[in-house]
Structure formats: C-alpha cells, structure tokens
Tab-separated table of C-alpha atoms in Angstrom:
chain	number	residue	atom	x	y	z
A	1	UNK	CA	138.699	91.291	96.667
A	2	UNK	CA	135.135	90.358	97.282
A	3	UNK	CA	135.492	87.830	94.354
A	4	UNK	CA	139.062	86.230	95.390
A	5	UNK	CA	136.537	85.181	99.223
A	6	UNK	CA	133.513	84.061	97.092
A	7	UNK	CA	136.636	81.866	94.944
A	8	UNK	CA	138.423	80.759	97.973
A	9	UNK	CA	134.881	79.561	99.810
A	10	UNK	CA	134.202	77.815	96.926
A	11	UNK	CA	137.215	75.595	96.767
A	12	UNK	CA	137.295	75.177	100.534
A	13	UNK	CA	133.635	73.158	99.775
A	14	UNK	CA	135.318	71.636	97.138
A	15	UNK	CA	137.436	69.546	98.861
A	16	UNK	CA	135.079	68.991	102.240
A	17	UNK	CA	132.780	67.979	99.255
A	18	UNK	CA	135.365	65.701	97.522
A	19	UNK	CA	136.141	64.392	100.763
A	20	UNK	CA	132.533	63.458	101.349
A	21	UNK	CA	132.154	61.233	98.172
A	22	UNK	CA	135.355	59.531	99.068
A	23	UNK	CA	133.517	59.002	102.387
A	24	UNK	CA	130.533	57.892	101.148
A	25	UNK	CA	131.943	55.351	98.493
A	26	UNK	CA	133.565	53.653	101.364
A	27	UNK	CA	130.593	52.928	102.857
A	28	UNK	CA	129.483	52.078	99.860
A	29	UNK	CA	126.427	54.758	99.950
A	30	UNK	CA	124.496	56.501	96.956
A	31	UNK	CA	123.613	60.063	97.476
A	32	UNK	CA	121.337	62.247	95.500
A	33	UNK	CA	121.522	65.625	96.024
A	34	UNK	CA	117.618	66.669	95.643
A	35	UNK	CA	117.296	70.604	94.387
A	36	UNK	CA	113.852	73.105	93.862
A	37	UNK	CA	112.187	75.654	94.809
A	38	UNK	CA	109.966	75.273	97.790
A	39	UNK	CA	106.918	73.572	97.546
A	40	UNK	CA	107.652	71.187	94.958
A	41	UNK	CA	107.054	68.404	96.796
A	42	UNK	CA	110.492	66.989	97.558
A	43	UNK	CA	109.772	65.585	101.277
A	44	UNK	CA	106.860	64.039	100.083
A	45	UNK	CA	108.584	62.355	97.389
A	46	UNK	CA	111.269	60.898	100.162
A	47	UNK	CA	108.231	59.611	101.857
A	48	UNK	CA	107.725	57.791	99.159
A	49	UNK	CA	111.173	56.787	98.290
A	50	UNK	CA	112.056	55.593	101.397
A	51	UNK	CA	108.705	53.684	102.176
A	52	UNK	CA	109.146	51.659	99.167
A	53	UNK	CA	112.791	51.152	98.590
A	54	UNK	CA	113.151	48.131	101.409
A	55	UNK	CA	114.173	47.373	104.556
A	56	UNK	CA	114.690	50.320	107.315
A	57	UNK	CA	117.764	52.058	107.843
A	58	UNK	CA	119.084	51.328	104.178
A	59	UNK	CA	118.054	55.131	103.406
A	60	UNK	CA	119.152	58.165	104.960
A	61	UNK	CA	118.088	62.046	104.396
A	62	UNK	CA	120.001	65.254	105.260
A	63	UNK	CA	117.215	68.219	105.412
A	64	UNK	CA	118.172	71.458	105.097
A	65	UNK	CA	116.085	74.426	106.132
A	66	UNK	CA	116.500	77.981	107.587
A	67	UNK	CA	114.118	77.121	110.427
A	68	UNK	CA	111.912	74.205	111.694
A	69	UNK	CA	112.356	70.880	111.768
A	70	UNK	CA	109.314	70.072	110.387
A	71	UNK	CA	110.582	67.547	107.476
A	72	UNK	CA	112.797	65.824	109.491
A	73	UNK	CA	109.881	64.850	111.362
A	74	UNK	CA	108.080	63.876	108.410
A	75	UNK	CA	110.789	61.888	107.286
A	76	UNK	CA	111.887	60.586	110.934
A	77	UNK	CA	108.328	58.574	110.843
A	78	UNK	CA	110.209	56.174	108.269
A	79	UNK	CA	113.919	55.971	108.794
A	80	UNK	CA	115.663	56.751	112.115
A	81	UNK	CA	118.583	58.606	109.764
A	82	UNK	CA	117.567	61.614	109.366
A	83	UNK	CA	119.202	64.692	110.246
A	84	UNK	CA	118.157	68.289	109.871
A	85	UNK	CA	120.550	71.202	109.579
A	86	UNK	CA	118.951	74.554	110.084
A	87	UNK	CA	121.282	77.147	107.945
A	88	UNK	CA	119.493	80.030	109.783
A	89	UNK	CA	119.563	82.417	106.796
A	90	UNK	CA	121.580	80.455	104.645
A	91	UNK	CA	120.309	80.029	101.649
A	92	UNK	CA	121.818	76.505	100.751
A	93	UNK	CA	123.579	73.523	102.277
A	94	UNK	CA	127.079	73.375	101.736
A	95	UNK	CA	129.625	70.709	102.142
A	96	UNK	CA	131.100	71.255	105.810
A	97	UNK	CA	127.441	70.716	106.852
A	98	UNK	CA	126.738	67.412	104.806
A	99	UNK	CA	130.165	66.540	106.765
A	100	UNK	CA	128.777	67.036	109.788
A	101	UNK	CA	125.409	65.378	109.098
A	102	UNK	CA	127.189	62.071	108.279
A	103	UNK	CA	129.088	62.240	111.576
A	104	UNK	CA	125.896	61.802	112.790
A	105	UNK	CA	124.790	58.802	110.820
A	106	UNK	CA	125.492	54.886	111.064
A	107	UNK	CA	127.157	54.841	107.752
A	108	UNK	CA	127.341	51.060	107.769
A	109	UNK	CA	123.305	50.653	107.635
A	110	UNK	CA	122.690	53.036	104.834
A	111	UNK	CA	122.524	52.174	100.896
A	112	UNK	CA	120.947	55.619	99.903
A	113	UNK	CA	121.722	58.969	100.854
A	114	UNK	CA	118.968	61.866	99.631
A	115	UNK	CA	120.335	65.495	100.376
A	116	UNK	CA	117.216	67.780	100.764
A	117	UNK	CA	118.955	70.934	99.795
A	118	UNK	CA	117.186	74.144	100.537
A	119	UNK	CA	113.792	75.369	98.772
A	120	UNK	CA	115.663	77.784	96.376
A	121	UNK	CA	116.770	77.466	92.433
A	122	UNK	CA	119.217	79.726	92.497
A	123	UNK	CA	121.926	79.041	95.050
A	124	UNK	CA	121.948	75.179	95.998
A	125	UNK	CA	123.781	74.877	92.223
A	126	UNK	CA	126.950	76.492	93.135
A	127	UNK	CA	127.668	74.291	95.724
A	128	UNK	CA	128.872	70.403	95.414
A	129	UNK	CA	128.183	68.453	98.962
A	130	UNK	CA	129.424	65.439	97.543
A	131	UNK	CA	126.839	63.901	96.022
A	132	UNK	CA	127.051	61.277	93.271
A	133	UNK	CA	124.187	62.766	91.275
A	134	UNK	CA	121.747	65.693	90.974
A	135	UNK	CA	118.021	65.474	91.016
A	136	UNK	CA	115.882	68.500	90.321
A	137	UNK	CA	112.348	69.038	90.864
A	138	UNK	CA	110.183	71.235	88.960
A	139	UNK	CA	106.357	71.391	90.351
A	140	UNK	CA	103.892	71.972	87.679
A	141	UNK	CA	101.769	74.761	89.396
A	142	UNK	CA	105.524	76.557	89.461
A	143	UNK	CA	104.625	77.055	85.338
A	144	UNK	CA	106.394	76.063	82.241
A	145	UNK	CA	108.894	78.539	82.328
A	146	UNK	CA	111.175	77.834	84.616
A	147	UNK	CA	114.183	76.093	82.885
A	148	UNK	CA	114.571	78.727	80.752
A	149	UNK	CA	114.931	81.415	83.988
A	150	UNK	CA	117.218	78.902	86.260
A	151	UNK	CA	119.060	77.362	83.487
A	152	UNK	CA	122.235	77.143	86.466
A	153	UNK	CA	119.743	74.474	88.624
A	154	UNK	CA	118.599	72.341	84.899
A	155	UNK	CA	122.033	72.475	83.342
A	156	UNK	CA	123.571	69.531	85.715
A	157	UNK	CA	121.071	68.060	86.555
A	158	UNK	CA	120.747	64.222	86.622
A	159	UNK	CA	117.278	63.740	86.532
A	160	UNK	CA	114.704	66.368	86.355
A	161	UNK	CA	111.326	65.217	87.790
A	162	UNK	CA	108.019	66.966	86.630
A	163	UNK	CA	106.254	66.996	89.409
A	164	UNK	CA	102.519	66.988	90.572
A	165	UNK	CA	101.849	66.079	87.633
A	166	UNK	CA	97.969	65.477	88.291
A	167	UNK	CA	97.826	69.149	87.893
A	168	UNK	CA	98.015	69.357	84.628
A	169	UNK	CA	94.531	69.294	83.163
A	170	UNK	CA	93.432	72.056	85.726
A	171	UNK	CA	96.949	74.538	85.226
A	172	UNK	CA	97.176	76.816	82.179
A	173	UNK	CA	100.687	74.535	81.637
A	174	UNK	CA	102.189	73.406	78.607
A	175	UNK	CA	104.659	70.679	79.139
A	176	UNK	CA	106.193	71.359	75.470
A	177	UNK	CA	107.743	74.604	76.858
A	178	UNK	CA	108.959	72.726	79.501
A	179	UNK	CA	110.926	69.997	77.268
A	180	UNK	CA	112.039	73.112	74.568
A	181	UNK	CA	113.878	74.420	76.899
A	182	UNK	CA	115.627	71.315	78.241
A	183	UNK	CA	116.143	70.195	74.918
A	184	UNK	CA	118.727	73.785	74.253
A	185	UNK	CA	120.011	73.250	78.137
A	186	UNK	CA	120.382	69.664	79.011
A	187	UNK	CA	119.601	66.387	76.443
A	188	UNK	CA	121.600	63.940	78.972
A	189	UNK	CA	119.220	64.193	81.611
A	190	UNK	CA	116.151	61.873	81.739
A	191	UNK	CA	112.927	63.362	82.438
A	192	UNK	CA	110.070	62.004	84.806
A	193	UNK	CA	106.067	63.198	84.965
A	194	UNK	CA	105.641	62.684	88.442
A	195	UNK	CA	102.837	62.574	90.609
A	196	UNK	CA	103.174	61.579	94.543
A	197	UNK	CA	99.257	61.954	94.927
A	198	UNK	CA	97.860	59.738	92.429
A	199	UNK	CA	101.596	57.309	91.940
A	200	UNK	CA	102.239	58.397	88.346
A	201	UNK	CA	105.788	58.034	87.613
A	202	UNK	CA	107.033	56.634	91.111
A	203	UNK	CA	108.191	53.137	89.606
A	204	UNK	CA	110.131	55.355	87.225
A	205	UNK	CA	111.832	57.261	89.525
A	206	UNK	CA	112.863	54.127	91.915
A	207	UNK	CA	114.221	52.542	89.137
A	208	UNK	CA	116.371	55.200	88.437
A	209	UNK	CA	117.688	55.618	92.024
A	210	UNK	CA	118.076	51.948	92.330
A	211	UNK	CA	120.036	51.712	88.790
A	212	UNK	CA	122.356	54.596	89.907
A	213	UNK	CA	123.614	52.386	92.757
A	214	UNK	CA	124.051	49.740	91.037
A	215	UNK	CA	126.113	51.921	88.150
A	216	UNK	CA	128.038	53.353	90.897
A	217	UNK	CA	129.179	50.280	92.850
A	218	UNK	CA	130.181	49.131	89.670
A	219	UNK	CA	132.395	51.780	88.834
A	220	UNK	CA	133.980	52.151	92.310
A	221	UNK	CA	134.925	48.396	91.725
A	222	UNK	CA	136.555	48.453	88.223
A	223	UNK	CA	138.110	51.646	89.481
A	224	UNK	CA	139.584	49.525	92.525
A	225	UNK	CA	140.588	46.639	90.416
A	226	UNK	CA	142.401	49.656	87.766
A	227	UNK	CA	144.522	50.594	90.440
A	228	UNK	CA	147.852	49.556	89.812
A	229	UNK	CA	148.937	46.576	92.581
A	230	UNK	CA	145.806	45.560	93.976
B	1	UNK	CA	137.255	88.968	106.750
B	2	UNK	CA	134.452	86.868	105.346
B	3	UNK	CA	131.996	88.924	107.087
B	4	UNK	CA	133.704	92.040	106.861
B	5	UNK	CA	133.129	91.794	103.339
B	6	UNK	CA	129.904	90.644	103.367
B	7	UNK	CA	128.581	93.676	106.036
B	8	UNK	CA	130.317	96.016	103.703
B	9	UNK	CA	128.773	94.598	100.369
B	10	UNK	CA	125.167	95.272	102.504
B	11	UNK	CA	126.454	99.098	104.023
B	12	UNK	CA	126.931	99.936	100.166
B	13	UNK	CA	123.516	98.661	98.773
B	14	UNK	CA	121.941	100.406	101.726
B	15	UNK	CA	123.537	103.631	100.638
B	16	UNK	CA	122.378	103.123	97.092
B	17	UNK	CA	119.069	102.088	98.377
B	18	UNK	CA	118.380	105.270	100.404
B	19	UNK	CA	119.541	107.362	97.269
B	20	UNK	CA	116.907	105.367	95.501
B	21	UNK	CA	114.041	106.301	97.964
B	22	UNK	CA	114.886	109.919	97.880
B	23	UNK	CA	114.697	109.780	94.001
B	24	UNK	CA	111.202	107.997	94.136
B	25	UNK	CA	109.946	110.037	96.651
B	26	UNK	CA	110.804	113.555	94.896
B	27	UNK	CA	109.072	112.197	92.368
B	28	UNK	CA	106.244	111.004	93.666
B	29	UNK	CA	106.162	107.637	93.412
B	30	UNK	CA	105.450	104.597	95.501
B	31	UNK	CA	107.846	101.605	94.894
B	32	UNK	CA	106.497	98.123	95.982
B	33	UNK	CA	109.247	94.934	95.743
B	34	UNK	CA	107.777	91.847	95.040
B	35	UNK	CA	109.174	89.087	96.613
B	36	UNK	CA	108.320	84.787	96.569
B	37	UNK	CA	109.402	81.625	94.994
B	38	UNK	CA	109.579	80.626	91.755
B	39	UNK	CA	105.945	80.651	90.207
B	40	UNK	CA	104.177	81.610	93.205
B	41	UNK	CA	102.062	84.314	90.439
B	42	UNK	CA	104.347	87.579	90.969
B	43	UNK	CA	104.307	88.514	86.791
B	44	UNK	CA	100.177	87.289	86.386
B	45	UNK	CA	99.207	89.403	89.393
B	46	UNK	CA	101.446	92.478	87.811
B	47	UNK	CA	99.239	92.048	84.565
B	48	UNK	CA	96.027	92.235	86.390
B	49	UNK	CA	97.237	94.986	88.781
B	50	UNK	CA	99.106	96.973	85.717
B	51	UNK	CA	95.259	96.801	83.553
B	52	UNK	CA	92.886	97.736	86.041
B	53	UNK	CA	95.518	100.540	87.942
B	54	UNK	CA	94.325	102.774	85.020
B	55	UNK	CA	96.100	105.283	82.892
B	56	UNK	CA	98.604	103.633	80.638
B	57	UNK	CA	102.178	104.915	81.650
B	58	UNK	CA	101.148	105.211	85.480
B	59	UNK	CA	102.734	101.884	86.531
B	60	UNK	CA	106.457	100.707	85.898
B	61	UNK	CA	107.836	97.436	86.635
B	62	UNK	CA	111.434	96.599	86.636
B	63	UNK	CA	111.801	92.727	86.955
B	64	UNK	CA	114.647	90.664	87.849
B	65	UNK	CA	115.411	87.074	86.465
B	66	UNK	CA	118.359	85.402	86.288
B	67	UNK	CA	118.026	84.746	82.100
B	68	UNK	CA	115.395	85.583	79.595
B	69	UNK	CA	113.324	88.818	78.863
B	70	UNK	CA	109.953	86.407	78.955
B	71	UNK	CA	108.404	88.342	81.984
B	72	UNK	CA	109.352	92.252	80.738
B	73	UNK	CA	107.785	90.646	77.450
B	74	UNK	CA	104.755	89.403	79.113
B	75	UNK	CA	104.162	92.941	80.758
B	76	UNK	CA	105.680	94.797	77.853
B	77	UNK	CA	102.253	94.228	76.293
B	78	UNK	CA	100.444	96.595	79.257
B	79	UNK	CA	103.172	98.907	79.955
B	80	UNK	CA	106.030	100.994	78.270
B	81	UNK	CA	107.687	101.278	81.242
B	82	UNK	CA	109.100	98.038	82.129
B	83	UNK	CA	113.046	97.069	82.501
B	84	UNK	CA	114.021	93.378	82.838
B	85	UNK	CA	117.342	92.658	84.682
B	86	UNK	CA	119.211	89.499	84.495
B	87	UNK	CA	121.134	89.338	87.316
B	88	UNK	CA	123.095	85.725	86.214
B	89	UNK	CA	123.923	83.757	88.674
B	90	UNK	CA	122.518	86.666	91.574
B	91	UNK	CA	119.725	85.199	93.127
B	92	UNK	CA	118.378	88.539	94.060
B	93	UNK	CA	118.028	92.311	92.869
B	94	UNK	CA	120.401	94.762	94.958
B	95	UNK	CA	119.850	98.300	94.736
B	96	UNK	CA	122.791	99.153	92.189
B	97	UNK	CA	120.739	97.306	89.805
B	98	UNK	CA	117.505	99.220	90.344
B	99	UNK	CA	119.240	102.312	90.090
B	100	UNK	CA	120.073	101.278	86.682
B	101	UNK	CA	116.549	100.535	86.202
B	102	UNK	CA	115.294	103.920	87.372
B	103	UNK	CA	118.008	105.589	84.618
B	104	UNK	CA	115.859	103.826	81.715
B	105	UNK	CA	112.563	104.567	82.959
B	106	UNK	CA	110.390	107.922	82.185
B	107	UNK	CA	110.129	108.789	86.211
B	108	UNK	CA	107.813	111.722	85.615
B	109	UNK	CA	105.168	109.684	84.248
B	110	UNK	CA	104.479	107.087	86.676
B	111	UNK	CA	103.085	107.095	90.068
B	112	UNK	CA	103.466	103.559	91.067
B	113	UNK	CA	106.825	101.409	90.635
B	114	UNK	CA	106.391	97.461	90.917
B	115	UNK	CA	110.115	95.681	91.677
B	116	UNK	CA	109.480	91.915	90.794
B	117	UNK	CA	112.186	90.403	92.433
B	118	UNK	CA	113.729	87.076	91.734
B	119	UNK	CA	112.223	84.297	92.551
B	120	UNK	CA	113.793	83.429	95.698
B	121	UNK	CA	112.698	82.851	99.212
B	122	UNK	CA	116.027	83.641	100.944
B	123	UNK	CA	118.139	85.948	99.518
B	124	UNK	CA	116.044	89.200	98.323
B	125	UNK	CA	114.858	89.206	101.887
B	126	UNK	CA	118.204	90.391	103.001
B	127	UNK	CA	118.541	93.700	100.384
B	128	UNK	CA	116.815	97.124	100.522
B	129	UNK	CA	116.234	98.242	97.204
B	130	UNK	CA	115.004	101.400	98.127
B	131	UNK	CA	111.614	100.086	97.881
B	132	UNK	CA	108.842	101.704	100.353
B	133	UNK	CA	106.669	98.471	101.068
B	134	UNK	CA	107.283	94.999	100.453
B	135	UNK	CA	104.795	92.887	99.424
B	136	UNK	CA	105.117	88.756	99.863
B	137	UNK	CA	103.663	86.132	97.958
B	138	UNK	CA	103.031	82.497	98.720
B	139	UNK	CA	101.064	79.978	96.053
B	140	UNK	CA	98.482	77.653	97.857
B	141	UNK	CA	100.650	74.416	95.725
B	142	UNK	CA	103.936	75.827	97.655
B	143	UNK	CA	101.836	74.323	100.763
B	144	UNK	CA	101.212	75.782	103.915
B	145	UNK	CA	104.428	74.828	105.712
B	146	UNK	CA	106.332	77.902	104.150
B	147	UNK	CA	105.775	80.694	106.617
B	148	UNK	CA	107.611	78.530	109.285
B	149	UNK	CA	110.616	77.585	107.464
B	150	UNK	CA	111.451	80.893	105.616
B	151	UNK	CA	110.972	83.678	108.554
B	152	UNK	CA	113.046	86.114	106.889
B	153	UNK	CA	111.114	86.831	103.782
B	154	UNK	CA	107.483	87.179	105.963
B	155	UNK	CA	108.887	88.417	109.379
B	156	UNK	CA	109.279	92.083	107.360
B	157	UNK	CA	106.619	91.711	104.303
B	158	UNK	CA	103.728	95.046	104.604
B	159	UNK	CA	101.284	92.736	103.224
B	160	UNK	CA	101.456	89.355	102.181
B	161	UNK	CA	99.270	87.363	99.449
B	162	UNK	CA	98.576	84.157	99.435
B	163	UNK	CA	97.728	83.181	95.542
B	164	UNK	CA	95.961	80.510	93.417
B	165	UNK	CA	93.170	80.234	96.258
B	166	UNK	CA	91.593	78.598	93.442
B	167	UNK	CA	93.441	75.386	93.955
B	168	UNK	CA	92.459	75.495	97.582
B	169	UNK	CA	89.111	72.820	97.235
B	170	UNK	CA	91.873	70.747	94.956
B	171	UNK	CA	95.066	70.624	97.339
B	172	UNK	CA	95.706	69.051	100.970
B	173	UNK	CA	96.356	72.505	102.185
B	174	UNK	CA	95.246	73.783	105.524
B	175	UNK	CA	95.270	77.663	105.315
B	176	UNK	CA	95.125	77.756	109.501
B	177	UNK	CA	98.442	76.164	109.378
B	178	UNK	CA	99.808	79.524	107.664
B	179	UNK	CA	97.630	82.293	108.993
B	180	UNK	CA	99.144	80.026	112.856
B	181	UNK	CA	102.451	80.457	111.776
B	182	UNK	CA	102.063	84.619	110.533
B	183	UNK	CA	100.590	84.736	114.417
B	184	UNK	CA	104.507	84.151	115.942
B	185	UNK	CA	105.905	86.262	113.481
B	186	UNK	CA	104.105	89.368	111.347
B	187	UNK	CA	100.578	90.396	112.820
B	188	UNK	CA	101.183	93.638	110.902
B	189	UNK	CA	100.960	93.012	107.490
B	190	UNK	CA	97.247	92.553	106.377
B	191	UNK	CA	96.752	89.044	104.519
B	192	UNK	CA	94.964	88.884	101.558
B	193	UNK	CA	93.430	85.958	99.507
B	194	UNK	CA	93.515	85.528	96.082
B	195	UNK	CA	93.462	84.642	92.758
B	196	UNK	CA	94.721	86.059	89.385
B	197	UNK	CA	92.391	83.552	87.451
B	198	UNK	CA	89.227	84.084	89.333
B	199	UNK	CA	89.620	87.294	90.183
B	200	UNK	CA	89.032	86.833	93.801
B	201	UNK	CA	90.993	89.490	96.143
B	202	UNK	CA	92.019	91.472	93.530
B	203	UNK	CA	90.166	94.570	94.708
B	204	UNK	CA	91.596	94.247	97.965
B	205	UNK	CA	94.986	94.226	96.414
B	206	UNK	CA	94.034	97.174	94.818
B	207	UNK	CA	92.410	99.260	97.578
B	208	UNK	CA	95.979	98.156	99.615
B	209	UNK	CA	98.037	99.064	96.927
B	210	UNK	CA	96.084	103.014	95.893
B	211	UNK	CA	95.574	103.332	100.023
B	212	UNK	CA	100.252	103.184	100.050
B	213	UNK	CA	100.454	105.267	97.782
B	214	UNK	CA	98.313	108.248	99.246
B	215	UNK	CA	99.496	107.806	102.532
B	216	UNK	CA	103.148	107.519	101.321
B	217	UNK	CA	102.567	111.222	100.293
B	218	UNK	CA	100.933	112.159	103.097
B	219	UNK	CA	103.744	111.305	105.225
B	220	UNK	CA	106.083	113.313	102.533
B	221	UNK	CA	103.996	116.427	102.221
B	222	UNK	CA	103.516	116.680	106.402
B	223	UNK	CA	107.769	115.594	106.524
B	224	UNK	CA	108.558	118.672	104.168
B	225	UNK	CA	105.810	120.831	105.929
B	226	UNK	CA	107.902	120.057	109.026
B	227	UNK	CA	111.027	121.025	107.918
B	228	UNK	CA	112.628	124.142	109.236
B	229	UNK	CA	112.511	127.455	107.349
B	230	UNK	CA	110.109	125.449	104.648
C-alpha cells in the first residue's frame, strides 16, 4: 500500500514534469535542473551565470528552500525572474511547483531556466521537474567521497561541477577518489574544477550551458521538421 | 490517504523508537544521533571522540549511508562495535533500522551509542530513533546562511557544532549571521566551536558528551527510585 502512493506520486510528477518541458520548448527555454547538498555554492554560481551570460531577463531561476527567501534575493539583484518556492519541510522541489513557478514568469523574455533544487543529495534525484538537463555540484570541503555514498544524485547527472576548487591545497582532498568513482558510476558526464572565488573553470561551465541551448533548439527543430505534414 | 499513510509510517517508527530507548536505557547507555549535510565532519569527529572517550569497546556507532561500508571502515579501525546501514535510496535512518543495529551490537559493553545519520538536512530531522540527545552539525564551507533555511534540523538539536573553524580566517563567513539566526529559534542547545584537525573544541565536546551521559542516569536511577512499590 504505502509503495502503490509513493508509485502513483511519482507518475503524477511525471506528467506535470513532461508537461513542463513541452512548456518550456515552446518558449524555446533551456532549463538546468541544479542539485547538492547545501553549501556548495550553487546561488553563487547563478550569480555568476547570470551576470555574465548577456542581456537581462534572458535568465530565469526557480529557488527552492524550506524557509527564507534569502537566495531569491541574492539572485533578484540580477534578473527580475526569480521566484522562490518555500517547500516548508519538503525536502525537494517537485514538478507541480516548477509549474507554478513558470506561471509566474514572462516566458517570452527568458533563454535559460536554472532550477535551484533543494540543499539535499538524496531526494531532489527522484523527482523530474522538467528540466532538459541535470547539473550536480559537489563542494570540495564536502570530501572526496561523496559519489561513491549518493551514487542516485552522480548517476544522471549532466555535468558534475567540482566546486570551490581553490580549496584544494588547504583540504586533506584527493580529487582521484573523486574521478574513481565517477569513472564506475557515470563516464558520459563532463566534469568541471570550479572555483566562483578566484574564476577557475567559469568559462567552462558557460560554455557548456550555452552549447546545451544551442543542442537543444536544434533538436526541437529537426524534431519539428520529422513530423510527418509539416 | 496520502497523509494518512504518511502519519501512520511516523506512529510506527515512534513505537519502535520508544522500544529502542527503553532497551538503551536498561542498559545503560546514552544514544546520541548525529545529524548534518553531506561532509559537514560527522565520521572525523566520531574518530576523535571514539579515541580519546577511553576504554576500547565503550563507544558504538551505527552509521547510515545510502551505499558503501567506507565510514563503518574508517571507524572499524577504533571500535568493534560499529554497524553500517545502507538505507538505498532512504535519505534517513528510521528506528526499524537501528533496532537492527542494536541486534548486532554487544549492548553490555558499551556505555555510549553514536547514530551517524545520513547526510541530510531535511529528512532525519523528522524520525525518532530512539536516540536521547541529538546533536547537529554545520561545516563553516556550508556558509552561515544554513540555520535560517533548514529550521527543522536546529529548531530540536541538544547541542549543535559548528566544524572546520579552521577555515574560518580562509572563508567569507560571518559566524554572527548563524549564532543571529539560533537566537529566533534554539537558545537551548549550547553551541560549540570546533575543529577535528586542530583540535579546537574538542574538550568541550567531550565534557558535553560524559556530562549526558551521567545525568541521563541520574534521571533513570531517581525515575525507578520513584516508582511505586520499588
């Protein structure tokens, strides 16, 4: 019984999630559904992101948090799209809420969508909002043993980014555990040392993003130009 | 029917958890559950607090992870008494689970149990696994925004540690920003500084931890005293 709800909650947010990408490819928007535990730096990263990526309004965030609105402020001092969702004790965003968060966005102005999940490496994987990919943070200072304890978070990931990466000469970190681990979990995924103090990596990752667009665009247009008639 | 299921799911680890608290306390023992994020220092302060707590066979640490046996290997080394649970895809110990634990450990020999939850800052919050304090950690890198945002985990913590002080000269980290936040929501656990590489706070740990445990029997001795007909 308990696991036929946990089943049927989990297709409901499947199709409020599929429903979501169809959305979003509409409009035409990217969105990157960012995943860690707290504290590895993933609003500070979107400061970055959005400050260098172009004009204003062509990036939007969804925050998710139990409490505060504290990033959305953060974030709200460089795009006017941002929307925070408190989930109270809920420890990830789901789908129904991502709906709801683009109700409240100008679709038409946005290029790039970053999903802030909530701080947690455990439960955010379950759940599809509707994103187009999955990026995962792992701080340094976190140690190099956490994609062997969370393989659910590495395994489909997108993009894992190493971050705070100017750590590393003061930690007791090895970064060879680190890619052991991916190498037995997840080969497909690129990986970037990251460092939104000092810059390291930045270029990197904003090449990425901005190739992911361009990838996706292109297959939402040979997939329109496949379909039969048009 | 959702939450029907749900309050009954937390009504049956309660009942388990009770049982468990009864079996610690005829025994003697004091049971503290760890709880924090991912890499916040939970196992490294158990290895300091396992080596200096004395007599080898006195402490007993059942550790949750979702994969791997890395951490009950890590303390393995300082202790005989250690059981590692992988919980899967659970992103947090529930009090079934640490009554299996309790089956596979020797409880006549050891006077203090540590219960290293998963690394997690929501969802271990929410389950009483019999435990009889609960201790919180939060890493200086996690930054000093976390109080705020995850209420649940500190709101009920009996003492709370805030780790790798060390980096605190290194990182953009405002300690009055946490100590603010624990002001609006916990003034009764006692805060306590520190660092498993310098060694700073330890002893205060320690005092906290050997001060629980006395007046945890206390409090049994003068409750049996009480009883009627005793």
């Amino acid at each position: 019984m308990k696991i036929n709800v946990v089943e049927s909650v989990l297709k409901a947010n499947d199709a409020v999630a599929q429903a979501n990408r169809q959305r979003l490819d509409a409009a035409g928007i990217l969105a990157i559904n960012l995943m860690s535990a707290p504290g590895s730096g993933k609003t500070t990263l979107l400061e970055k992101t959005i400050a260098a990526l172009g004009r204003p309004g062509c990036c939007a965030v969804i925050v998710g948090d139990l409490q505060t609105t504290r990033d959305a402020e953060r974030l709200g001092a460089l795009t006017a799209q941002v929307t925070q969702i408190n989930t109270g004790t809920g420890c990830h965003l789901t789908a129904t809420q991502v709906a709801a968060g683009l109700d409240s966005l100008d679709l038409k102005e946005i290029e790039y969508l970053f999903i802030e999940n909530v701080g947690n490496m455990v439960c955010p994987a379950g759940f599809d909002l509707g994103e187009h990919r999955r990026a995962v943070l792992l701080s340094v200072p976190e140690g190099d043993d956490k994609v062997a304890k969370y393989p659910t978070l590495f395994q489909p990931a997108d993009v894992i980014l190493l971050t705070k990466v100017d750590l590393l000469g003061i930690l007791d970190y090895q970064s060879r555990k680190v890619y052991e681990d991916l190498s037995r979990i997840n080969t497909r995924a690129p990986v970037v040392e990251l460092s939104s103090k000092t810059g390291q990596g930045i270029t990197v990752w904003l090449d990425w993003v901005q190739q992911q667009r361009c990838g996706a665009i292109d297959a939402e247009r040979s997939s329109n130009q496949r379909r039969p008639g048009s």
